[in-house]
Coordinates of C-alpha atoms in Angstrom, one line a residue:
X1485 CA 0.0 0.0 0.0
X1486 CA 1.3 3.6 -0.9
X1487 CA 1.9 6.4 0.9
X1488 CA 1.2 9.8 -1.6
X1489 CA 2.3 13.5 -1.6
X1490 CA -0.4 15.6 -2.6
X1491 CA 1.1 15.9 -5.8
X1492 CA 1.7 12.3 -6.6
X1493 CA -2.1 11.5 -5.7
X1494 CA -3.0 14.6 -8.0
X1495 CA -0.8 12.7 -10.8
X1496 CA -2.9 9.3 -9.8
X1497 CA -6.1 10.7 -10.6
X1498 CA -5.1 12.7 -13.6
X1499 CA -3.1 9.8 -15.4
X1500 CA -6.7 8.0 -14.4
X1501 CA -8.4 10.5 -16.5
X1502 CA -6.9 11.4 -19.4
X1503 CA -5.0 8.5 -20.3
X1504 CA -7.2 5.3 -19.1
X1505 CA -10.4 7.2 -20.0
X1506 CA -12.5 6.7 -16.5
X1507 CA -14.1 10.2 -15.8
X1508 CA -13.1 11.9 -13.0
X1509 CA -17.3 12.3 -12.0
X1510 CA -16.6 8.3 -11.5
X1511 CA -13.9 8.9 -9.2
X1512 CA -15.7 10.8 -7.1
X1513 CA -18.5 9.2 -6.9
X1514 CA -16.8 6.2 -6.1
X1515 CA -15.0 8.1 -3.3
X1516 CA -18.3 9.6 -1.6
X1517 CA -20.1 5.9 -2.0
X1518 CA -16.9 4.7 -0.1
X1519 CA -17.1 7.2 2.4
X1520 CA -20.6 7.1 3.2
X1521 CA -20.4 3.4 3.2
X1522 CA -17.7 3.7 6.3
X1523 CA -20.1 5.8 8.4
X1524 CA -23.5 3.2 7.3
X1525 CA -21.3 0.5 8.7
X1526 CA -20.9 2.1 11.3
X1527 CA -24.0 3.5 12.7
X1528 CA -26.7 1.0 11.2
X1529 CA -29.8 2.9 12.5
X1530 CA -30.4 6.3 10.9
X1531 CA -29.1 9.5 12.1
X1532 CA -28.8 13.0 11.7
X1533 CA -25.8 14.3 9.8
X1534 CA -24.2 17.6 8.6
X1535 CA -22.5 17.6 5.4
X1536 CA -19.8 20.9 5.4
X1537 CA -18.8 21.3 2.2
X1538 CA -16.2 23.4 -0.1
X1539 CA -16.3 24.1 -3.7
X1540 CA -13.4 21.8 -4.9
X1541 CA -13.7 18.5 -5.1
X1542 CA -13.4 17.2 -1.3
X1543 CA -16.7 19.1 -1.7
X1544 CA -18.3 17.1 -4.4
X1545 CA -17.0 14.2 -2.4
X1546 CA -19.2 15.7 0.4
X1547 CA -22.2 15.9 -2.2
X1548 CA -22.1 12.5 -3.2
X1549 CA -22.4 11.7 0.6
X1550 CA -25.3 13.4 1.6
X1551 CA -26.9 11.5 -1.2
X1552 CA -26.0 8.4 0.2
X1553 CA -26.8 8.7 3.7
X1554 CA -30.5 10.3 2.3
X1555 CA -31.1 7.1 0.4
X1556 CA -30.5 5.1 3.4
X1557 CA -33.1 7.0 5.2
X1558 CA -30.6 9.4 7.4
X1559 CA -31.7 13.1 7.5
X1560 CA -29.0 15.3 5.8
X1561 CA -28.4 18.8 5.3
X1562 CA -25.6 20.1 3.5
X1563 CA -23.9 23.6 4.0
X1564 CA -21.3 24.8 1.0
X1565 CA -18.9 27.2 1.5
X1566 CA -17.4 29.1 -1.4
X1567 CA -19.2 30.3 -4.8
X1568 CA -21.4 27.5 -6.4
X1569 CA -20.0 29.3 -10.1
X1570 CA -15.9 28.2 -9.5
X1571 CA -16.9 24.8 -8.1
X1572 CA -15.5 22.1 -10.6
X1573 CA -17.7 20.5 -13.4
X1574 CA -17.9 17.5 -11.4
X1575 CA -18.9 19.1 -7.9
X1576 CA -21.3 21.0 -9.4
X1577 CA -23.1 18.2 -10.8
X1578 CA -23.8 16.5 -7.7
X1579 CA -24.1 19.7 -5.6
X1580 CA -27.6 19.7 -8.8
X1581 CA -28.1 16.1 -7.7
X1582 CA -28.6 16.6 -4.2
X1583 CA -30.7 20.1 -4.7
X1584 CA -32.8 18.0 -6.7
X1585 CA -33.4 14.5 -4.9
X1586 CA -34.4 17.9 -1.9
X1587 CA -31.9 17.6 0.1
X1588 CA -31.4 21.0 2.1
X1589 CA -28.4 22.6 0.9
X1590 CA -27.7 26.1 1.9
X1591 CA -24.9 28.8 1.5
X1592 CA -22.0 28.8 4.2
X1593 CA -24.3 29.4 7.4
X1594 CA -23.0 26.8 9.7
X1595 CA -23.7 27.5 13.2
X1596 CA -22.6 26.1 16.5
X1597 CA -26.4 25.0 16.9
X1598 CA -26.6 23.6 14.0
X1599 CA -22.9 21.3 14.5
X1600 CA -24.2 20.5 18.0
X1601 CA -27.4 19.0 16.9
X1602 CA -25.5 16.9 14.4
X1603 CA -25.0 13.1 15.5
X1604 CA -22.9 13.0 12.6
X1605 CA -20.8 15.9 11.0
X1606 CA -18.8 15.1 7.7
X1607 CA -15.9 17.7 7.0
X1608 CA -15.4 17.5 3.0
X1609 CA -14.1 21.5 3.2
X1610 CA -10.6 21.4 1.9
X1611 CA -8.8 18.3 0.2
X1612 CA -5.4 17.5 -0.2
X1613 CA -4.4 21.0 -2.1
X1614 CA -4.7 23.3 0.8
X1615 CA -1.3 25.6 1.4
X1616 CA -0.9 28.5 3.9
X1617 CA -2.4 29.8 6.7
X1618 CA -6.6 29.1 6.7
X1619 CA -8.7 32.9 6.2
X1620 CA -11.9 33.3 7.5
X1621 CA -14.8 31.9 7.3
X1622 CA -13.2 28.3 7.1
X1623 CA -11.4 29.5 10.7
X1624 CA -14.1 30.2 12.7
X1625 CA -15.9 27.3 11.0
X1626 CA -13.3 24.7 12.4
X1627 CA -12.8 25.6 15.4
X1628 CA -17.0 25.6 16.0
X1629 CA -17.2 22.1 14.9
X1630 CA -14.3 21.1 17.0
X1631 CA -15.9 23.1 20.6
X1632 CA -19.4 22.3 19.5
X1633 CA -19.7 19.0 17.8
X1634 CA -21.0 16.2 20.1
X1635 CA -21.1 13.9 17.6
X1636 CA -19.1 11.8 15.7
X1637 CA -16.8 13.8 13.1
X1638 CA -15.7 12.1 9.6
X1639 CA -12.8 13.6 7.6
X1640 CA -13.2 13.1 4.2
X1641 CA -9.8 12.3 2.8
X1642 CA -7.8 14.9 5.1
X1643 CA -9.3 16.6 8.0
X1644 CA -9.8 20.4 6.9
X1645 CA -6.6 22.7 7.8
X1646 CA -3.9 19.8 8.0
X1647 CA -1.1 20.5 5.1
X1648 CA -0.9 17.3 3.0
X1649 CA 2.6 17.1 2.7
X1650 CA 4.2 18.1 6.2
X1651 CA 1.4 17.3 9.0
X1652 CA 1.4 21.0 9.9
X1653 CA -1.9 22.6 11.3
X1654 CA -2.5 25.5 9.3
X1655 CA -4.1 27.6 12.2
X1656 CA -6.8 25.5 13.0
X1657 CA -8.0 21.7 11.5
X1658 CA -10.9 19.8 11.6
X1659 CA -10.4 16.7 15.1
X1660 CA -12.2 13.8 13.5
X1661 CA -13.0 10.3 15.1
X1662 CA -12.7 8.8 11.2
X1663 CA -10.5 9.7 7.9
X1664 CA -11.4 7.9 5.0
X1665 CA -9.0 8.8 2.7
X1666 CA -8.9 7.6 -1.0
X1667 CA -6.7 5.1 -2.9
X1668 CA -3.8 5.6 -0.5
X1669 CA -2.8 7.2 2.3
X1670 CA -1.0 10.4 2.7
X1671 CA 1.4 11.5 4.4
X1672 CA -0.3 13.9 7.0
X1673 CA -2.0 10.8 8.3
X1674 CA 1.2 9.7 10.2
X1675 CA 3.0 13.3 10.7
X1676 CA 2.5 15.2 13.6
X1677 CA 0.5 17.0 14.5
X1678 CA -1.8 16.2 11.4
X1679 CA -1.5 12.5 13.1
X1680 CA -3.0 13.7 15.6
X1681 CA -6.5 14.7 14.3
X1682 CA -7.2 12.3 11.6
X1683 CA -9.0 9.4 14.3
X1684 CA -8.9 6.2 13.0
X1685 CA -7.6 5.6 9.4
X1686 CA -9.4 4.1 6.7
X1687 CA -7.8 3.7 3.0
X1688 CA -10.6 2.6 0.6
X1689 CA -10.4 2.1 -3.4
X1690 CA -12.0 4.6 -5.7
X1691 CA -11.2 2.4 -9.0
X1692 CA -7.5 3.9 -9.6
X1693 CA -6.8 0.7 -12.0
X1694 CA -3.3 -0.8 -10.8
X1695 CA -2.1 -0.2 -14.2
X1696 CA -1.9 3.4 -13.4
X1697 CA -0.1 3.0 -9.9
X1698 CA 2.6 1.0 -11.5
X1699 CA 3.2 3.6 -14.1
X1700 CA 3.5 6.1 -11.7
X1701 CA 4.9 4.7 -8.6
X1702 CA 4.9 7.2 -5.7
X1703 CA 8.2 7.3 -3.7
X1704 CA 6.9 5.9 0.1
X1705 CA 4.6 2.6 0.6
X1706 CA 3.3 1.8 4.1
X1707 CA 4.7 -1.6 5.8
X1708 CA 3.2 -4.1 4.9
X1709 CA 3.5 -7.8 4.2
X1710 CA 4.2 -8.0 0.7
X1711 CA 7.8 -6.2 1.4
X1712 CA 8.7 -9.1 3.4
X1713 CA 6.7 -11.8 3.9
X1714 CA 9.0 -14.2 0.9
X1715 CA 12.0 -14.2 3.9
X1716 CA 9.6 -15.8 6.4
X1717 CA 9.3 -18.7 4.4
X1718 CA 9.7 -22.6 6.7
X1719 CA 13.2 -23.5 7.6
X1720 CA 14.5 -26.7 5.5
X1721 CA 15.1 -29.6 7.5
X1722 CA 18.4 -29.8 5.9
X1723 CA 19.7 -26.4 7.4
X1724 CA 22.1 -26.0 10.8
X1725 CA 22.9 -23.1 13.3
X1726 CA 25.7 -22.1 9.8
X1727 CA 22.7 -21.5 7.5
X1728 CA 21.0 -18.6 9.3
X1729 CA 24.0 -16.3 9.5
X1730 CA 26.2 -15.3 12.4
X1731 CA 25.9 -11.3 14.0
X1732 CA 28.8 -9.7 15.6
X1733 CA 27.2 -7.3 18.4
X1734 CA 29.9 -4.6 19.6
X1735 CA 28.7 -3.3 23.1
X1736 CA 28.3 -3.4 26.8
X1737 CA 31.0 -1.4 28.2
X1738 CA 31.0 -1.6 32.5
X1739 CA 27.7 -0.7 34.0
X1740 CA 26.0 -1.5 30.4
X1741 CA 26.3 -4.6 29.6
X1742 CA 22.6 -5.6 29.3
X1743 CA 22.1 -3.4 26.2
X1744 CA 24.4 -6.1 24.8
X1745 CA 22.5 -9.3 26.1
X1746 CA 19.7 -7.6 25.0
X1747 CA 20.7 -7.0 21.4
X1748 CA 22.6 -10.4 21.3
X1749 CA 19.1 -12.2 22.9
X1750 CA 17.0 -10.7 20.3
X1751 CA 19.0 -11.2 17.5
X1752 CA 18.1 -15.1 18.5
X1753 CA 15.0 -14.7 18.5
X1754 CA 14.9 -12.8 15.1
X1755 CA 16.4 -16.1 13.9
X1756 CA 19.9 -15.8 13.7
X1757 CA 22.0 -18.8 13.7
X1758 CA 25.1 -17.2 16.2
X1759 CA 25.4 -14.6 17.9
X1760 CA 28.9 -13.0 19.1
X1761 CA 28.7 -10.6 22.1
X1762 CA 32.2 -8.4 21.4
X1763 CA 32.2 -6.5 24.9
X1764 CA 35.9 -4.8 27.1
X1765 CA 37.6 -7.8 28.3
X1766 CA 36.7 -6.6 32.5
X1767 CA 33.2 -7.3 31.2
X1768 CA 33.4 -10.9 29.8
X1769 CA 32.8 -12.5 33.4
X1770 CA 29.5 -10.3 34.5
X1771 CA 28.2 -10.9 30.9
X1772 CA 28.1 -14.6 31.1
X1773 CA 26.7 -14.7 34.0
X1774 CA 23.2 -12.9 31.9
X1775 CA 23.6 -15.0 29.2
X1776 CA 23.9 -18.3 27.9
X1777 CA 23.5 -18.6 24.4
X1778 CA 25.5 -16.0 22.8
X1779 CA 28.8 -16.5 22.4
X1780 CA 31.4 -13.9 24.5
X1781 CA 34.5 -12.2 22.7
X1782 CA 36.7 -10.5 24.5
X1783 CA 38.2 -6.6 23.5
X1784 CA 40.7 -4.7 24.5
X1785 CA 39.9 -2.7 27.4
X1786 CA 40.6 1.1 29.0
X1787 CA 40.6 2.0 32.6
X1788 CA 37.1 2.6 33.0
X1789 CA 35.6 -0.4 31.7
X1790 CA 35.4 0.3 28.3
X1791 CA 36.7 -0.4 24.5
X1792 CA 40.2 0.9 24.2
X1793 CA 40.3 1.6 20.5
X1794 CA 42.7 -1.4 19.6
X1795 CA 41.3 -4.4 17.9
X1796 CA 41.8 -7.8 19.4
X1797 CA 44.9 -10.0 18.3
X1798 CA 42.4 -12.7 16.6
X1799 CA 40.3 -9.8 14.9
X1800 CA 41.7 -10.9 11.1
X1801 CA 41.3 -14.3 11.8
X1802 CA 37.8 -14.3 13.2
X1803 CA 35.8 -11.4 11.3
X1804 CA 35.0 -13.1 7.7
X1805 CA 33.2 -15.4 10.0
X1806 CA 30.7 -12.6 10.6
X1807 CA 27.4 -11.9 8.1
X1808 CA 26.4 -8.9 9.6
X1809 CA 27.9 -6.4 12.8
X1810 CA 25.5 -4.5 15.3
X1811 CA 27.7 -1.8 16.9
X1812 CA 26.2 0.6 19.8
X1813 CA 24.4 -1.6 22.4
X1814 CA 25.8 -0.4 25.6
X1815 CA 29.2 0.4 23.8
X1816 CA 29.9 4.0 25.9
X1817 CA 32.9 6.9 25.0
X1818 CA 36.3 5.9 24.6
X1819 CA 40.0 7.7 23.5
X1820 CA 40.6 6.6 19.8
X1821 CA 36.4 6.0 19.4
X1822 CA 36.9 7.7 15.9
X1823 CA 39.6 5.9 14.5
X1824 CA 38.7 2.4 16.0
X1825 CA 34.8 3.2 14.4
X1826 CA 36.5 3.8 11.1
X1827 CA 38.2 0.6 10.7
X1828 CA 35.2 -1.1 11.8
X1829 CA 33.2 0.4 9.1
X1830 CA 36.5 0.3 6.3
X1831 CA 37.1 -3.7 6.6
X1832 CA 33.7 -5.0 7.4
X1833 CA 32.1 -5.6 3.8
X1834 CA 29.6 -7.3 5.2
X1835 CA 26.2 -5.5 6.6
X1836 CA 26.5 -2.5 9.5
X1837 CA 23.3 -1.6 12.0
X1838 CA 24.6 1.5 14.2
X1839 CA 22.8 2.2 17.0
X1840 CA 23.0 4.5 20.4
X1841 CA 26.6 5.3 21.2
X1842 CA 27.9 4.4 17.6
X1843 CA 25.8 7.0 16.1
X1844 CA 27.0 9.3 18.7
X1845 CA 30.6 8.7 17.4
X1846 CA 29.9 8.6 14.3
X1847 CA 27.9 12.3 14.5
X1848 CA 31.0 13.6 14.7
X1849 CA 32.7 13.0 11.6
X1850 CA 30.0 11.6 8.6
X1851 CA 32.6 11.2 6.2
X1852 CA 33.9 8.0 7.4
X1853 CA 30.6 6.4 6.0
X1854 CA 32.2 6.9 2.5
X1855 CA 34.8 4.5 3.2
X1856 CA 31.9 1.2 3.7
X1857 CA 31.7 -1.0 0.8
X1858 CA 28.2 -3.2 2.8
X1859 CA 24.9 -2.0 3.5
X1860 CA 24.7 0.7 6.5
X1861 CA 21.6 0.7 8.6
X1862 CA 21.3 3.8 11.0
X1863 CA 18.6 3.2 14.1
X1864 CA 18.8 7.0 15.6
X1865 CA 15.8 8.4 17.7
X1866 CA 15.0 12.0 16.8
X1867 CA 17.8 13.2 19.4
X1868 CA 20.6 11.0 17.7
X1869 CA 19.2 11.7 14.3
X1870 CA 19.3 16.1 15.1
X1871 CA 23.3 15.3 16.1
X1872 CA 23.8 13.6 12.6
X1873 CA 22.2 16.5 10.6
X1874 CA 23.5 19.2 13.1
X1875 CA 20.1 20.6 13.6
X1876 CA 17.5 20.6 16.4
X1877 CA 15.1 17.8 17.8
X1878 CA 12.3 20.2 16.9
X1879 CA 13.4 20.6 13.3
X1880 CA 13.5 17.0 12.7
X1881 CA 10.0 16.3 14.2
X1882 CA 8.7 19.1 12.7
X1883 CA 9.7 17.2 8.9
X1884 CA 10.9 13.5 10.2
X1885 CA 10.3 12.0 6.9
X1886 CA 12.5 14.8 5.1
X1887 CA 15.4 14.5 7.9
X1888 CA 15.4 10.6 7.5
X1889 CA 15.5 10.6 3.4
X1890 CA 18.6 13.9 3.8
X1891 CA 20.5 11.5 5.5
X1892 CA 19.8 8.5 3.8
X1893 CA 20.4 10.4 0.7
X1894 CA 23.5 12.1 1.3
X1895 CA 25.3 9.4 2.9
X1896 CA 24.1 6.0 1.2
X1897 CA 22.5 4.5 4.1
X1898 CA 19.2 3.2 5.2
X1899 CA 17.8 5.4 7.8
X1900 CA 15.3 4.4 10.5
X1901 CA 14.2 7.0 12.1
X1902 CA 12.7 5.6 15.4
X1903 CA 9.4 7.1 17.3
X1904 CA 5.6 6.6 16.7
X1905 CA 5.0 5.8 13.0
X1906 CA 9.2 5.3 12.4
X1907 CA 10.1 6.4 8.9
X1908 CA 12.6 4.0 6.6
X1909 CA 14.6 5.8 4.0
X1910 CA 16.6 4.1 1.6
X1911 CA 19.8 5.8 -0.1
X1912 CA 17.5 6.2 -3.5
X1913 CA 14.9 7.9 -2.0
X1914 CA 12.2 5.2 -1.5
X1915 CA 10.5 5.0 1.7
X1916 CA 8.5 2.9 4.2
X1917 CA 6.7 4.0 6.7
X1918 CA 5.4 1.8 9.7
X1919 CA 1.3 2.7 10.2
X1920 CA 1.6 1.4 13.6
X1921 CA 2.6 2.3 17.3
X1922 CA 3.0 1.0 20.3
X1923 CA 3.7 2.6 23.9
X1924 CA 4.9 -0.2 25.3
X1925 CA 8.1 0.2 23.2
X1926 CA 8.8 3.8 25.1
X1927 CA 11.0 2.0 27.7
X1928 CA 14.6 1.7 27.9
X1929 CA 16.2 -1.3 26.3
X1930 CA 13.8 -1.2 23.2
X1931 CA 16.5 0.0 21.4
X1932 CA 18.5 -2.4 21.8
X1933 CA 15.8 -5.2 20.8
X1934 CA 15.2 -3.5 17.4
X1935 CA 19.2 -3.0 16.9
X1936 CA 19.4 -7.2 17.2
X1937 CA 16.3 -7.5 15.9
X1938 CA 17.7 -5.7 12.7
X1939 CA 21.1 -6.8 12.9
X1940 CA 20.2 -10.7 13.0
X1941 CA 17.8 -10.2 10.0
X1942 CA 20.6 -9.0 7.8
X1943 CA 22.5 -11.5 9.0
X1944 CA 20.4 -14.4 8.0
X1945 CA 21.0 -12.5 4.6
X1946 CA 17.9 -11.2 4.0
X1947 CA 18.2 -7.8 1.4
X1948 CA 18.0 -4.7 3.4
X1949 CA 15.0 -3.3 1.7
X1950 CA 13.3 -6.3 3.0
X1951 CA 15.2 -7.2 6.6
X1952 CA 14.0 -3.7 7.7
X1953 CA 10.9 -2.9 6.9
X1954 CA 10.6 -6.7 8.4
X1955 CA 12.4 -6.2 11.8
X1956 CA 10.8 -2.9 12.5
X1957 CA 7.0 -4.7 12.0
X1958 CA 8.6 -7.8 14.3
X1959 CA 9.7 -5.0 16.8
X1960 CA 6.3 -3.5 17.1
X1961 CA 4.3 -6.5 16.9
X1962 CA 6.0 -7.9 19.6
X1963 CA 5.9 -5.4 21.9
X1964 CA 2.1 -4.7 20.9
X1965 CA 1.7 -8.5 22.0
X1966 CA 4.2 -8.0 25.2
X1967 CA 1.4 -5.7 26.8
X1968 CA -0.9 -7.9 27.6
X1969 CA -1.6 -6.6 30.9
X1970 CA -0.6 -2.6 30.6
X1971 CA 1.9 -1.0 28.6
X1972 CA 3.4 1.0 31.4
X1973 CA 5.0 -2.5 32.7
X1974 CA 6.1 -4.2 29.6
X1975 CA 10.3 -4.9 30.1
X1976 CA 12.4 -5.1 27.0
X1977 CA 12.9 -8.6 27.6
X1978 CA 9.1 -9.3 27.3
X1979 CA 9.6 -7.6 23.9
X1980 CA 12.3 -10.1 23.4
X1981 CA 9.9 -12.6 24.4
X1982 CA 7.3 -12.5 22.0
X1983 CA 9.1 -12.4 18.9
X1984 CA 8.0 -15.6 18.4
X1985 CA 4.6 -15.0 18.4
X1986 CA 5.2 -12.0 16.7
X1987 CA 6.7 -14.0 13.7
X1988 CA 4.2 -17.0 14.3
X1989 CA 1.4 -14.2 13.4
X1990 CA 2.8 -13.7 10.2
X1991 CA 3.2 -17.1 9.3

């Protein structure tokens, strides 16, 4: 499923048009039928709705409702707001349709009353073109619904006042309980703080043949099965603990070493065959006392517990063994962190996840990310992702998907951009976005679990464009399942724990 710009669904429907012949009065009638549908599935008894709509098309959507809840017996009024003569050949068709099937339509006179009375108040004002600040009387108008309304509030494709593109509230917006939004979803339905009035989410077809979607491919697709689901295919009977890949995890310096065991535990559970746990030689005792099943590689040590910047004696000899390295769980601050983190990334060919401290590290110098010949994951939350970019947490919330394809961009890595709705950017622009949150991840540790999580994936050799999207659905799914009780309890290890299910789901 797609994820669209304004622009690109704009292209959609005019590649529709003109060059596969379906009218655009189909379209829209197809898209108000849909709509009304949603809100006749949901209220099966009759009720009392008020239709607010515009003059462009988002109104004609709102025209083509009214007609539809009337014919199933709801009473309806509709208000327009702008001048019946610039509404589109289209809108004003069925704005004719409703006037004559009687259906009360009057100029913009919506009143506080009038929204109040409502048990249902459809906002088909403004679509997905709106730019700029909102002017009166659309202002006032919003913010009555959202004091006054009672009822329950349906968005028709965006709420009125969200910008498409960015999520921002342009002054005031329309707080519904339902979007339905047509053909796909855009990208002010998981942006904040557009994410934050839209309700619940529905995408529903309008007749956009698939022909024209694969002509004109927008850039971002939602996660979703069919990214991944190939990779989750049985095990052979033939294979051994060799066939599923072996992760390297680089970590868990004195007084964090269970960042490590947590990264090396789920890595397990993702389905890795091994798992090394590469921690400061002080550390290799404590460690294996948490863990069992990883193996424990010792590193050179500093003073205070931590890496030392050299490389083990063995490290020639033992890294080809290695499909993938995770390096960041628990790793700390170190003397010669720079030069030690460039090696790493200049003779490892093989897959890279960098996570916590090794983004830290790395913030300071991006260049050494030239030097990698493998694939480069980058895990940052928003305040690791503003020290990459050298900007502020609030610029990169304010535009997350736009930080997270910068960096993916300018340095030819796959960015994850962790948070409610995390963003996946590829190095050539394409990107995923995960529809789904879950609160129970907002605990320390989770991290970690995604960062082995991600790391084992690659190392079972799945591509990266698929191993991501994968172990980022795996990630929230399990921690969805983990909070069984409350989300305010769940542990990372109970995230760790229902991987299993989490994959069993899929299966």
């Amino acid at each position: 499923m797609y994820l669209c710009t304004a622009q690109e669904m704009r292209d959609l429907d005019r590649y529709t048009i003109d060059r596969m012949g379906l009218p655009g009065m189909v379209l829209m009638e197809n898209a108000g039928r849909e709509a009304a549908r949603a809100l006749l599935e949901r209220f099966p008894e009759a009720k009392k709705a008020v239709v607010l709509a515009g003059s462009g098309n988002n109104g004609g959507d709102g025209f083509v409702i009214a007609r539809h809840l009337a014919a199933a017996g709801w009473e309806v009024s509709v208000h327009h707001f702008g001048q019946v003569e610039k509404m589109s050949p289209e809108t004003r068709t069925f704005y004719g349709v409703c006037r004559q099937m009687g259906i009360p339509v009057a100029g913009g006179n919506g009143s506080e009353e009038l929204i109040g009375n409502a048990d249902v108040v459809v906002d088909a004002l403004l679509g997905t073109g709106v730019r700029g600040e909102l002017r009166e009387p659309l202002r006032t108008l919003i913010r009555q619904v959202n004091r006054a309304c009672r009822g329950f509030v349906l968005a028709v494709d965006v709420p009125s006042g969200v910008d498409t593109d960015t999520g921002a509230v342009l002054g005031e917006a329309i707080r519904a309980d339902l979007t339905v939004t047509f053909a796909a979803a855009k990208w002010c339905h998981f942006l904040r703080p557009a994410a934050e009035y839209r309700g619940e989410l529905k995408v529903v077809d309008i007749g956009i043949p698939p022909a024209v979607v694969e002509q004109n491919p927008p850039r971002a697709r939602l996660n979703r099965p069919s990214l991944w689901e190939k990779h989750l295919s049985p095990r052979s009977p033939w294979s051994h603990k060799g066939s599923h890949g072996h992760l390297l995890v680089l970590g868990g310096s004195r007084g964090m070493l269970g960042a490590a065991a947590l990264s090396g535990m789920a890595s397990l559970r993702a389905g890795v065959g091994m798992t090394t746990l590469g921690v400061p030689r002080g550390q290799e005792g404590p460690l294996a006392a948490k863990v069992t099943e990883p193996l424990i590689w010792g590193w050179p040590d500093g003073p205070e517990g931590c890496f030392s910047g050299e490389f083990p004696m063995d490290w020639e000899e033992r890294a080809p063994r290695f499909t993938a390295v995770a390096i960041g769980p628990g790793l700390g601050r170190f003397t010669r962190e720079k030069p030690w983190l460039e090696r790493l990334l200049r003779e490892v060919p093989v897959p890279v996840v960098l996570d916590a401290d090794g983004l830290n590290i790395l913030s300071g110098d991006l260049s050494i990310l030239e030097q990698r010949q493998g694939a480069t994951v980058l895990t940052p939350h928003p305040g690791e992702m503003a020290r990459l970019l050298g900007v502020s947490v609030g610029e990169v919330e304010s535009s997350r998907h736009r930080a997270a394809v910068d960096l993916a961009g300018r340095y030819g890595v796959t960015t994850v951009l962790k948070g409610t709705f995390t963003v996946i950017a590829f190095p050539d622009g394409r990107q995923v976005i995960h529809p789904e949150s879950s609160p129970a991840l907002a605990k320390a540790g989770s991290g970690d679990v995604l960062t082995g999580i991600l790391g084992g994936m690659l190392a079972r050799g799945i591509p990266v464009e698929s191993a991501v999207p994968l172990g980022v659905h795996l990630h929230s799914s399990a921690g969805r399942s983990a909070a069984v009780d409350s989300a305010h309890s769940v542990l990372a290890s109970d995230v760790i724990h229902h991987l299993g299910s989490a994959i069993h789901q899929i299966r």
